[in-house]
Amino acid sequence: MKQRKSLLPKPIPVTVYILVIMAVVLLIVNTTYYFSTRSALIAVQEQNMRVIAEQIRSSIKLSQSGEEFVENLNGENLRMAAQAVQSTLGSRLSPITNDQLASLGKKIGVDRITLFQQQGDKVVAVRSSDPDDLNRWSNWRNDWLKAVKQLLRKQEPNVELGQKLPNFWGAPLVASDDDASAISEKLGFYYDGTTDYVISVYMDDESVRQYRQDTGVEAVIREILHGETNRQTLGISIFNPPIFLDQAKQYNSRGVIWYDENQTLNNDYSYKNGTDLDNVRQVNRTNQLLSVTETYNNKQVLKTFIPVELTYPAIMMIVSDLTEVQQRLNEQLILISLTILLCTMVIIALVLGVIAMLNRRTEAVAQSVQNVYLENIDALFNSIKEQRHDFNNHVNTIQLLVKMKKYDDLSAYTAELVGESIAMNQIININLPAMSALIQAKMTQAYDRKIKFEYEIANLKSVQFGTVKSTELVKIVSNLIDNAFDAVLETENPDKLVRVTGQIRGEQLTFTVGNNGNPIPEKLKQQIFEAGFSTKPLNRKNSGLGLAIVTKILKKHRGIIMVESDEQWTEFSVRLPM
């Protein structure tokens, strides 16, 4: 029998779809990994900035404690100096001169001595070792004026800041507006009620200034920025919210601290941006860390704004370099991309291998069923050729019977001839072309074998089978019909009958193939579905595999097969989900 090459389409488009899907998945995975990893690395950097902020805060606290101790010592020295001034000058202001105060200041080792008197609601500077100093007291700080007036009333000053000693109040250190580390003055006010003036003694607090330079904020920040362990840190600024946000009036009730006139506690504000004001305002309001990325000189930096508690809440801005983060991110991205690409190639190779295997299997199944088609069609064509070859003989026989006027014989002969013609020329109309061809071929085989072949197959319009499932359905029905033909041929019954029905029941396609051959013993009803088992002698045409093949195909498609058999009728019923 001539073999025909299968014309099934190759699944090349499926491969293309797989490659496109893999590319999309790779893009999504890489993008997700990039942003998630970047967020994780920035979170780590933020945590490092928190550690640095806490280190600076602790250092500032320790520095302030040390400054306070040194400042208190200096305050006590100022009080003793004021007592020495009082014992030298006497109780009356009138005889005292500015020159006398200048001489006395050099003698007791202070930079300036100023005497005050209360005139109504005002406290006025009336004598000074530096006459220029008299004019600077035209505008008092409110808390300072309050403290001096309380001393004049013989009360202990109850202002929030400053140093309180018996009959003495030491003003807090005051920083210059343009240099947070340069101390302008350290002064105190003394009044014990025995004089008609208040004594103010001033000195340039070099000791506190030096202490601050060695251990203060600038020293800590300098160590962090130029140290060996924090190369990513580019700049540190400590904002003073009342001044930076122009909200000083809201803090007046909390007193004055030594850096209250400056926007920042330190001078490092190199990485300035117009958005800093809004960022500081947000952190000051929420008391939550805030990080933003910006670009300076073509370099990506991370600005981390961290709320810290000093004398009162302040905002620390730490600027760190994102170059190393970006570099690490790129390295990891390249690594994960190569890994995913390798895995993708392996998966594609596996998929292509599976497709190739399924392709070969599909072609094998299709070829197998195609062979069944060809066998049946060849048998049909051979029968037609034989009948056409015998056509002249049939015509001559009819002519002879007419001449001989043997009309009864002629009627019987033509009836038989017409039946054969009907069997050959009947067009089987089933919605499945493959099934139509099969039934047509089996009708011809049945006629040749003197078997009455009946079929009743509804128009299966709603059946939508692919190529593989259609061919496998043909293989199922073909094997069952062949078994039925074999069964009726083994009997002596002259009325050999095989009947095929097909219809849709619910969501199932049902086919039955019945015959009036010998019954199947009850004990063999299970064995007949086993590969190699047969009730007939094994030969080349009978391998005992027909029902085993049917069972295997049905199992793959979740179908079932049942058999009923008695003395009159044997029927195989197949149910296949649609």
XYZ file of C-alpha atoms in Angstrom:
578
model
C 0.000 0.000 0.000
C 1.347 3.394 -1.000
C 2.308 5.590 1.918
C 1.447 9.270 1.802
C 3.447 11.983 3.467
C 1.676 13.661 6.385
C 0.665 17.248 5.695
C 0.178 18.266 9.335
C 1.419 21.848 10.007
C 4.607 22.215 11.991
C 4.197 24.027 15.368
C 6.721 26.757 14.547
C 4.348 29.567 15.697
C 4.138 27.918 19.121
C 7.904 28.222 19.453
C 7.729 31.880 18.522
C 5.024 32.433 21.141
C 7.159 30.729 23.754
C 10.160 32.908 22.914
C 8.042 36.071 23.118
C 6.534 34.993 26.453
C 9.983 34.189 27.816
C 11.266 37.602 26.730
C 8.325 39.354 28.410
C 8.791 37.304 31.585
C 12.508 38.119 31.574
C 11.758 41.824 31.209
C 9.172 41.781 34.012
C 11.423 39.787 36.353
C 14.417 42.049 35.712
C 12.379 45.220 36.162
C 10.804 43.947 39.370
C 14.159 42.762 40.666
C 15.811 46.081 39.792
C 13.363 48.248 41.698
C 12.949 45.869 44.649
C 16.720 45.492 45.026
C 17.236 49.243 44.675
C 14.655 49.844 47.399
C 16.344 47.259 49.618
C 19.811 48.792 49.114
C 18.491 52.294 49.782
C 16.751 50.979 52.912
C 20.101 49.601 54.093
C 21.715 52.958 53.372
C 18.934 54.725 55.268
C 19.604 52.461 58.227
C 23.290 53.365 58.053
C 22.301 57.031 58.046
C 20.208 56.415 61.166
C 23.248 54.932 62.851
C 25.337 57.956 61.871
C 22.613 60.323 63.083
C 22.425 58.538 66.406
C 26.216 58.668 66.681
C 26.171 62.426 66.062
C 23.276 62.958 68.449
C 25.040 61.033 71.222
C 28.255 62.959 70.571
C 26.403 66.272 70.707
C 24.744 65.261 73.973
C 28.097 64.334 75.473
C 29.625 67.526 74.120
C 26.820 69.637 75.559
C 27.221 67.933 78.937
C 30.929 68.736 78.897
C 30.263 72.294 77.755
C 27.736 72.714 80.519
C 30.244 71.559 83.104
C 32.938 73.929 81.807
C 30.404 76.728 81.490
C 29.269 76.241 85.103
C 32.852 76.460 86.283
C 33.289 79.684 84.356
C 29.993 80.950 85.769
C 31.251 80.396 89.309
C 34.458 82.235 88.399
C 32.407 85.131 87.069
C 30.416 85.275 90.327
C 33.603 85.442 92.367
C 34.909 88.108 89.996
C 31.682 90.118 90.499
C 32.039 89.852 94.288
C 35.621 91.107 93.968
C 34.386 94.078 91.902
C 31.720 94.872 94.512
C 34.180 94.756 97.442
C 36.531 97.082 95.554
C 33.966 99.635 94.297
C 31.698 100.042 97.303
C 27.911 100.379 97.427
C 27.393 103.711 95.580
C 27.518 104.132 91.797
C 28.164 107.885 91.648
C 31.927 107.963 92.384
C 32.720 105.073 90.005
C 34.267 105.891 86.598
C 34.724 103.951 83.370
C 38.492 104.188 83.665
C 38.309 102.740 87.161
C 36.327 99.771 85.811
C 38.831 99.242 82.975
C 41.708 99.163 85.456
C 39.830 96.835 87.770
C 38.977 94.460 84.898
C 42.624 93.999 84.029
C 43.457 93.485 87.700
C 40.928 90.667 88.298
C 41.308 89.147 84.801
C 37.965 89.792 83.078
C 37.368 91.273 79.630
C 34.694 93.751 80.548
C 32.792 95.111 83.566
C 29.428 96.859 83.109
C 27.219 98.363 85.835
C 23.406 98.651 85.504
C 20.673 100.584 87.285
C 16.910 100.222 87.146
C 15.208 103.351 85.840
C 11.445 102.801 85.923
C 10.664 99.650 83.947
C 14.022 99.753 82.245
C 17.420 98.442 83.255
C 20.087 100.753 81.840
C 23.842 100.326 81.456
C 25.430 103.376 83.131
C 29.119 102.503 83.577
C 31.441 100.178 81.611
C 35.108 99.388 81.220
C 34.316 99.594 77.463
C 32.185 102.749 76.852
C 31.014 101.310 73.485
C 29.317 98.557 75.417
C 26.817 101.016 76.942
C 24.929 101.380 73.654
C 24.427 97.684 73.017
C 22.065 97.328 75.967
C 19.334 99.487 74.441
C 17.482 96.291 73.377
C 17.449 93.528 75.959
C 16.631 89.915 75.374
C 13.336 89.330 77.138
C 14.500 86.437 79.269
C 17.698 88.259 80.244
C 15.789 91.393 81.282
C 13.387 89.246 83.293
C 16.262 87.550 85.145
C 17.990 90.865 86.024
C 14.737 92.412 87.296
C 14.185 89.336 89.491
C 17.715 89.785 90.921
C 16.881 93.435 91.697
C 13.818 92.220 93.607
C 16.014 89.790 95.556
C 14.328 86.809 93.762
C 15.926 83.775 92.228
C 15.587 84.027 88.405
C 13.055 81.528 87.076
C 13.859 81.796 83.372
C 14.299 78.464 81.604
C 17.948 78.798 80.616
C 21.074 80.176 82.209
C 23.065 79.416 85.352
C 21.461 80.180 88.717
C 23.684 80.780 91.759
C 22.984 82.805 94.929
C 22.460 86.458 93.902
C 23.792 85.545 90.465
C 22.448 84.612 87.066
C 24.817 83.522 84.294
C 23.538 84.123 80.782
C 23.789 81.211 78.323
C 26.511 81.209 75.725
C 25.565 83.195 72.627
C 26.729 82.151 69.157
C 27.609 84.492 66.335
C 25.097 84.643 63.444
C 27.634 83.573 60.826
C 29.730 81.113 62.799
C 28.103 78.603 65.122
C 31.445 77.653 66.681
C 32.640 81.216 67.571
C 31.478 82.165 71.072
C 30.680 85.868 71.369
C 30.532 86.190 75.113
C 30.031 84.605 78.482
C 28.648 87.012 81.083
C 26.840 87.016 84.401
C 24.818 89.442 86.522
C 25.347 89.837 90.291
C 23.220 91.743 92.862
C 23.008 91.060 96.603
C 20.991 94.180 97.599
C 23.907 96.066 99.219
C 24.608 98.254 96.182
C 22.530 100.616 94.034
C 23.741 98.934 90.851
C 23.893 95.492 89.238
C 27.320 94.162 88.272
C 27.788 92.419 84.900
C 31.102 90.690 84.386
C 32.066 89.447 80.885
C 34.808 87.336 79.482
C 35.542 85.691 76.156
C 34.947 82.006 76.967
C 37.989 80.599 75.164
C 37.888 77.355 77.168
C 34.387 76.451 75.996
C 35.248 77.412 72.429
C 38.319 75.194 72.441
C 36.386 72.334 74.031
C 33.709 72.626 71.347
C 36.254 72.631 68.543
C 37.857 69.468 69.921
C 34.755 67.483 70.883
C 31.701 69.335 69.587
C 29.429 68.960 66.603
C 31.971 70.117 64.041
C 34.541 67.670 65.358
C 32.123 64.743 65.210
C 30.954 65.632 61.694
C 34.527 66.189 60.529
C 35.504 62.744 61.803
C 32.580 61.084 60.023
C 33.114 62.883 56.710
C 36.870 62.342 56.612
C 37.059 59.044 58.475
C 37.854 55.698 56.943
C 34.549 53.948 57.714
C 31.981 56.235 56.077
C 33.264 57.047 52.605
C 29.706 57.171 51.261
C 28.773 60.120 53.485
C 29.228 63.389 51.571
C 27.732 66.006 53.864
C 25.913 66.479 57.167
C 23.723 69.432 58.105
C 21.795 69.904 61.341
C 18.860 72.251 60.826
C 17.472 74.490 63.545
C 13.730 74.307 62.668
C 12.619 77.542 64.413
C 15.064 79.620 62.353
C 15.234 77.525 59.172
C 11.438 77.390 58.921
C 11.044 80.968 60.151
C 9.001 79.817 63.150
C 11.076 81.325 65.956
C 8.081 83.003 67.584
C 6.487 79.627 68.147
C 9.477 78.626 70.283
C 9.909 81.791 72.341
C 8.252 80.220 75.338
C 10.919 77.522 75.351
C 13.799 79.910 75.940
C 16.945 80.590 73.942
C 19.602 78.037 73.188
C 23.160 78.833 72.236
C 22.683 78.251 68.513
C 19.233 79.813 68.222
C 20.253 82.527 65.767
C 21.553 80.127 63.116
C 19.696 78.085 60.507
C 22.022 75.150 61.058
C 23.910 73.898 64.059
C 26.991 73.456 61.887
C 28.302 75.261 58.835
C 28.180 72.345 56.357
C 25.249 73.045 54.042
C 26.937 72.389 50.708
C 24.213 70.223 49.172
C 21.541 72.882 49.201
C 18.295 72.544 47.271
C 15.055 74.505 47.097
C 13.106 71.420 48.173
C 14.976 71.175 51.494
C 12.575 73.625 53.128
C 9.544 71.461 52.349
C 11.380 68.292 53.368
C 12.448 69.757 56.722
C 8.918 71.050 57.297
C 7.455 67.592 56.603
C 9.889 65.786 58.899
C 9.377 68.423 61.599
C 5.613 67.862 61.365
C 5.540 64.047 61.108
C 8.682 63.239 63.127
C 9.380 60.503 60.539
C 12.496 59.819 58.469
C 12.356 61.019 54.853
C 14.687 60.088 51.978
C 14.904 61.708 48.548
C 17.277 61.143 45.629
C 18.815 64.096 43.820
C 21.584 64.745 41.308
C 24.616 66.967 42.008
C 27.365 67.407 39.434
C 26.106 64.369 37.499
C 26.259 62.299 40.673
C 23.235 60.647 42.272
C 22.974 61.295 45.989
C 20.567 60.241 48.703
C 19.376 62.906 51.127
C 18.108 61.440 54.365
C 16.260 63.809 56.721
C 16.204 62.392 60.253
C 14.467 63.930 63.312
C 16.773 64.042 66.360
C 16.333 65.234 69.928
C 18.937 67.724 71.136
C 18.114 70.591 73.476
C 14.881 70.655 71.499
C 13.905 68.789 68.294
C 16.249 69.337 65.365
C 16.415 67.877 61.844
C 19.586 66.230 60.609
C 20.241 65.933 56.860
C 22.823 63.341 55.817
C 23.879 63.314 52.166
C 25.275 59.994 50.926
C 26.682 58.859 47.595
C 24.524 56.436 45.598
C 27.320 55.552 43.163
C 28.303 52.421 45.061
C 24.657 51.409 45.463
C 24.081 51.829 41.726
C 27.253 49.892 40.947
C 26.246 47.004 43.203
C 22.761 47.103 41.716
C 24.114 46.925 38.169
C 26.395 44.017 39.061
C 23.543 42.070 40.641
C 21.249 42.933 37.744
C 23.774 41.588 35.246
C 24.213 38.431 37.333
C 20.483 37.779 37.687
C 19.942 38.578 33.985
C 22.575 36.036 32.958
C 21.079 33.478 35.343
C 17.553 34.053 34.073
C 18.774 34.009 30.469
C 20.546 30.697 31.041
C 17.483 29.231 32.746
C 15.298 30.575 29.935
C 17.478 28.927 27.305
C 17.320 25.639 29.198
C 13.532 25.927 29.517
C 13.194 26.792 25.825
C 15.353 23.800 24.921
C 13.184 21.550 27.109
C 9.984 23.004 25.660
C 11.248 22.567 22.109
C 12.212 19.010 22.967
C 8.745 18.324 24.374
C 7.165 19.932 21.309
C 9.323 17.811 19.027
C 8.384 14.688 20.970
C 4.682 15.575 20.898
C 5.033 16.423 17.230
C 6.501 13.013 16.463
C 3.836 11.380 18.573
C 1.086 13.348 16.825
C 2.490 12.464 13.435
C 2.745 8.835 14.480
C -0.886 8.775 15.622
C -2.023 10.637 12.517
C 0.018 8.295 10.302
C -1.452 5.296 12.051
C -5.001 6.514 11.486
C -4.094 7.627 7.995
C -3.022 4.066 7.297
C -6.429 2.906 8.508
C -8.051 5.384 6.123
C -5.888 4.239 3.236
C -6.575 0.579 3.912
C -10.324 1.174 3.955
C -10.293 3.540 0.976
C -8.051 1.149 -1.015
C -10.457 -1.655 -0.231
C -13.327 0.537 -1.397
C -11.532 1.519 -4.593
C -10.545 -2.099 -5.316
C -14.160 -3.170 -4.884
C -15.301 -0.446 -7.276
C -12.662 -1.442 -9.821
C -13.713 -5.081 -9.565
C -17.354 -4.171 -10.065
C -16.553 -1.973 -13.036
C -14.397 -4.737 -14.458
C -17.331 -7.122 -14.116
C -19.790 -4.588 -15.517
C -19.613 -6.015 -19.058
C -20.173 -9.509 -17.717
C -23.225 -8.290 -15.817
C -24.589 -6.626 -18.973
C -24.032 -9.755 -21.077
C -25.691 -11.912 -18.439
C -28.728 -9.610 -18.285
C -28.972 -9.598 -22.091
C -28.788 -13.407 -22.211
C -31.458 -13.814 -19.514
C -33.719 -11.443 -21.463
C -33.239 -13.413 -24.667
C -33.939 -16.631 -22.851
C -37.041 -15.002 -21.319
C -36.040 -16.204 -17.865
C -37.611 -13.253 -16.178
C -37.647 -14.693 -12.658
C -33.921 -15.356 -12.779
C -33.436 -11.929 -14.334
C -35.380 -10.285 -11.492
C -33.337 -12.065 -8.805
C -30.067 -11.281 -10.571
C -30.823 -7.588 -11.031
C -32.064 -7.272 -7.442
C -28.752 -8.575 -6.195
C -26.887 -6.304 -8.601
C -28.893 -3.236 -7.541
C -28.202 -3.955 -3.847
C -24.510 -4.074 -4.544
C -24.732 -0.808 -6.491
C -26.627 0.912 -3.692
C -23.992 -0.176 -1.164
C -21.235 1.191 -3.358
C -22.881 4.441 -4.294
C -24.541 5.489 -1.031
C -23.064 8.757 0.250
C -22.488 8.764 3.966
C -23.300 12.229 5.361
C -21.739 12.683 8.785
C -20.454 15.973 10.119
C -17.025 14.420 10.746
C -15.442 13.763 7.299
C -13.068 11.183 8.718
C -15.974 9.233 10.222
C -17.898 9.448 6.919
C -14.993 7.910 5.040
C -14.669 5.144 7.642
C -18.360 4.182 7.538
C -18.312 4.231 3.703
C -15.332 1.863 3.639
C -16.810 -0.470 6.281
C -20.082 -0.717 4.335
C -18.172 -1.951 1.300
C -16.211 -4.452 3.405
C -19.427 -5.677 5.002
C -21.089 -6.189 1.620
C -18.104 -8.165 0.347
C -18.222 -10.361 3.470
C -21.996 -10.889 3.288
C -22.517 -8.964 6.505
C -25.535 -6.752 7.026
C -24.127 -3.421 8.151
C -26.414 -0.848 9.746
C -25.495 2.566 11.080
C -27.359 5.388 12.728
C -25.170 8.414 13.363
C -26.734 11.790 14.040
C -25.282 14.878 12.392
C -22.596 15.785 14.926
C -22.621 19.526 14.266
C -21.578 20.521 17.789
C -18.560 18.199 17.864
C -15.328 20.200 17.584
C -12.362 17.851 17.642
C -8.815 18.692 16.713
C -6.811 16.619 14.256
C -5.421 14.220 16.833
C -8.680 13.556 18.632
C -10.609 13.014 15.364
C -8.076 10.474 14.139
C -8.100 8.719 17.495
C -11.912 8.554 17.397
C -11.696 6.902 13.954
C -9.164 4.443 15.332
C -11.509 3.556 18.214
C -14.571 2.967 16.004
C -12.518 1.156 13.333
C -11.106 -1.332 15.848
C -14.562 -1.998 17.330
C -16.111 -2.549 13.863
C -13.276 -4.869 12.808
C -13.773 -6.906 15.999
C -17.516 -7.075 15.293
C -16.879 -8.267 11.724
C -14.553 -10.990 13.061
C -17.150 -12.022 15.645
C -20.045 -12.511 13.191
C -17.837 -14.285 10.624
C -17.051 -16.968 13.214
C -20.735 -17.953 13.543
C -22.854 -20.244 11.358
C -25.717 -17.776 11.536
C -26.603 -16.766 7.949
C -28.028 -13.412 9.084
C -24.826 -11.723 10.146
C -25.514 -8.256 11.522
C -23.273 -5.379 12.727
C -24.868 -2.147 13.890
C -23.111 1.178 14.650
C -24.776 4.142 16.390
C -23.399 7.529 17.318
C -24.953 10.484 19.096
C -24.404 13.263 21.636
C -25.725 12.776 25.142
C -25.261 15.825 27.321
C -21.556 16.643 27.308
C -20.537 13.233 25.975
C -20.151 11.704 22.526
C -21.435 8.119 22.573
C -20.713 5.377 20.026
C -21.983 1.791 20.177
C -20.895 -1.124 17.996
C -23.012 -4.263 18.293
C -23.097 -7.653 16.577
C -25.034 -10.930 16.729
C -21.947 -13.116 16.877
C -20.971 -15.534 19.604
C -21.330 -14.135 23.164
C -18.321 -13.176 25.288
C -18.037 -15.301 28.430
C -18.523 -13.349 31.634
C -15.129 -14.352 32.987
C -13.378 -12.935 29.910
C -15.057 -9.510 29.862
C -12.153 -7.902 31.725
C -9.357 -9.822 30.027
C -10.355 -8.818 26.509
C -9.080 -5.250 27.159
C -5.568 -6.471 28.038
C -2.818 -6.105 25.438
C -2.134 -9.387 23.609
C -5.295 -11.157 24.793
C -7.648 -12.554 22.149
C -10.391 -15.175 21.943
C -9.267 -15.948 18.381
C -6.073 -17.671 17.210
C -3.209 -15.162 16.949
C -1.923 -14.457 13.454
C -0.578 -11.563 11.483
C -3.969 -9.917 11.244
C -4.923 -10.617 14.815
C -2.464 -9.458 17.457
C -4.879 -9.048 20.352
C -4.092 -5.350 20.565
C -7.292 -3.787 19.175
C -9.240 -3.341 22.411
C -6.044 -2.477 24.322
C -5.379 0.372 21.874
C -9.001 1.560 22.257
C -8.693 1.516 26.060
C -5.401 3.446 25.986
C -6.833 6.188 23.752
C -9.968 6.528 25.896
C -7.938 6.736 29.097
C -5.914 9.622 27.656
C -9.090 11.564 26.880
C -10.938 10.583 30.082
C -13.323 8.343 28.152
C -14.773 4.953 29.125
C -15.756 1.707 27.338
C -18.358 -0.829 28.484
C -19.388 -4.222 27.101
C -22.642 -6.171 27.344
C -23.009 -9.656 25.839
C -25.591 -12.434 25.809
C -26.668 -15.215 23.432
C -28.450 -12.821 21.048
C -26.378 -9.650 21.047
C -22.932 -8.279 21.990
C -22.429 -4.518 22.227
C -19.458 -2.280 23.010
C -20.351 1.254 24.212
C -17.849 4.123 24.166
C -18.342 7.486 25.935
C -15.969 10.328 25.194
C -16.138 13.801 26.853
C -16.506 16.621 24.340
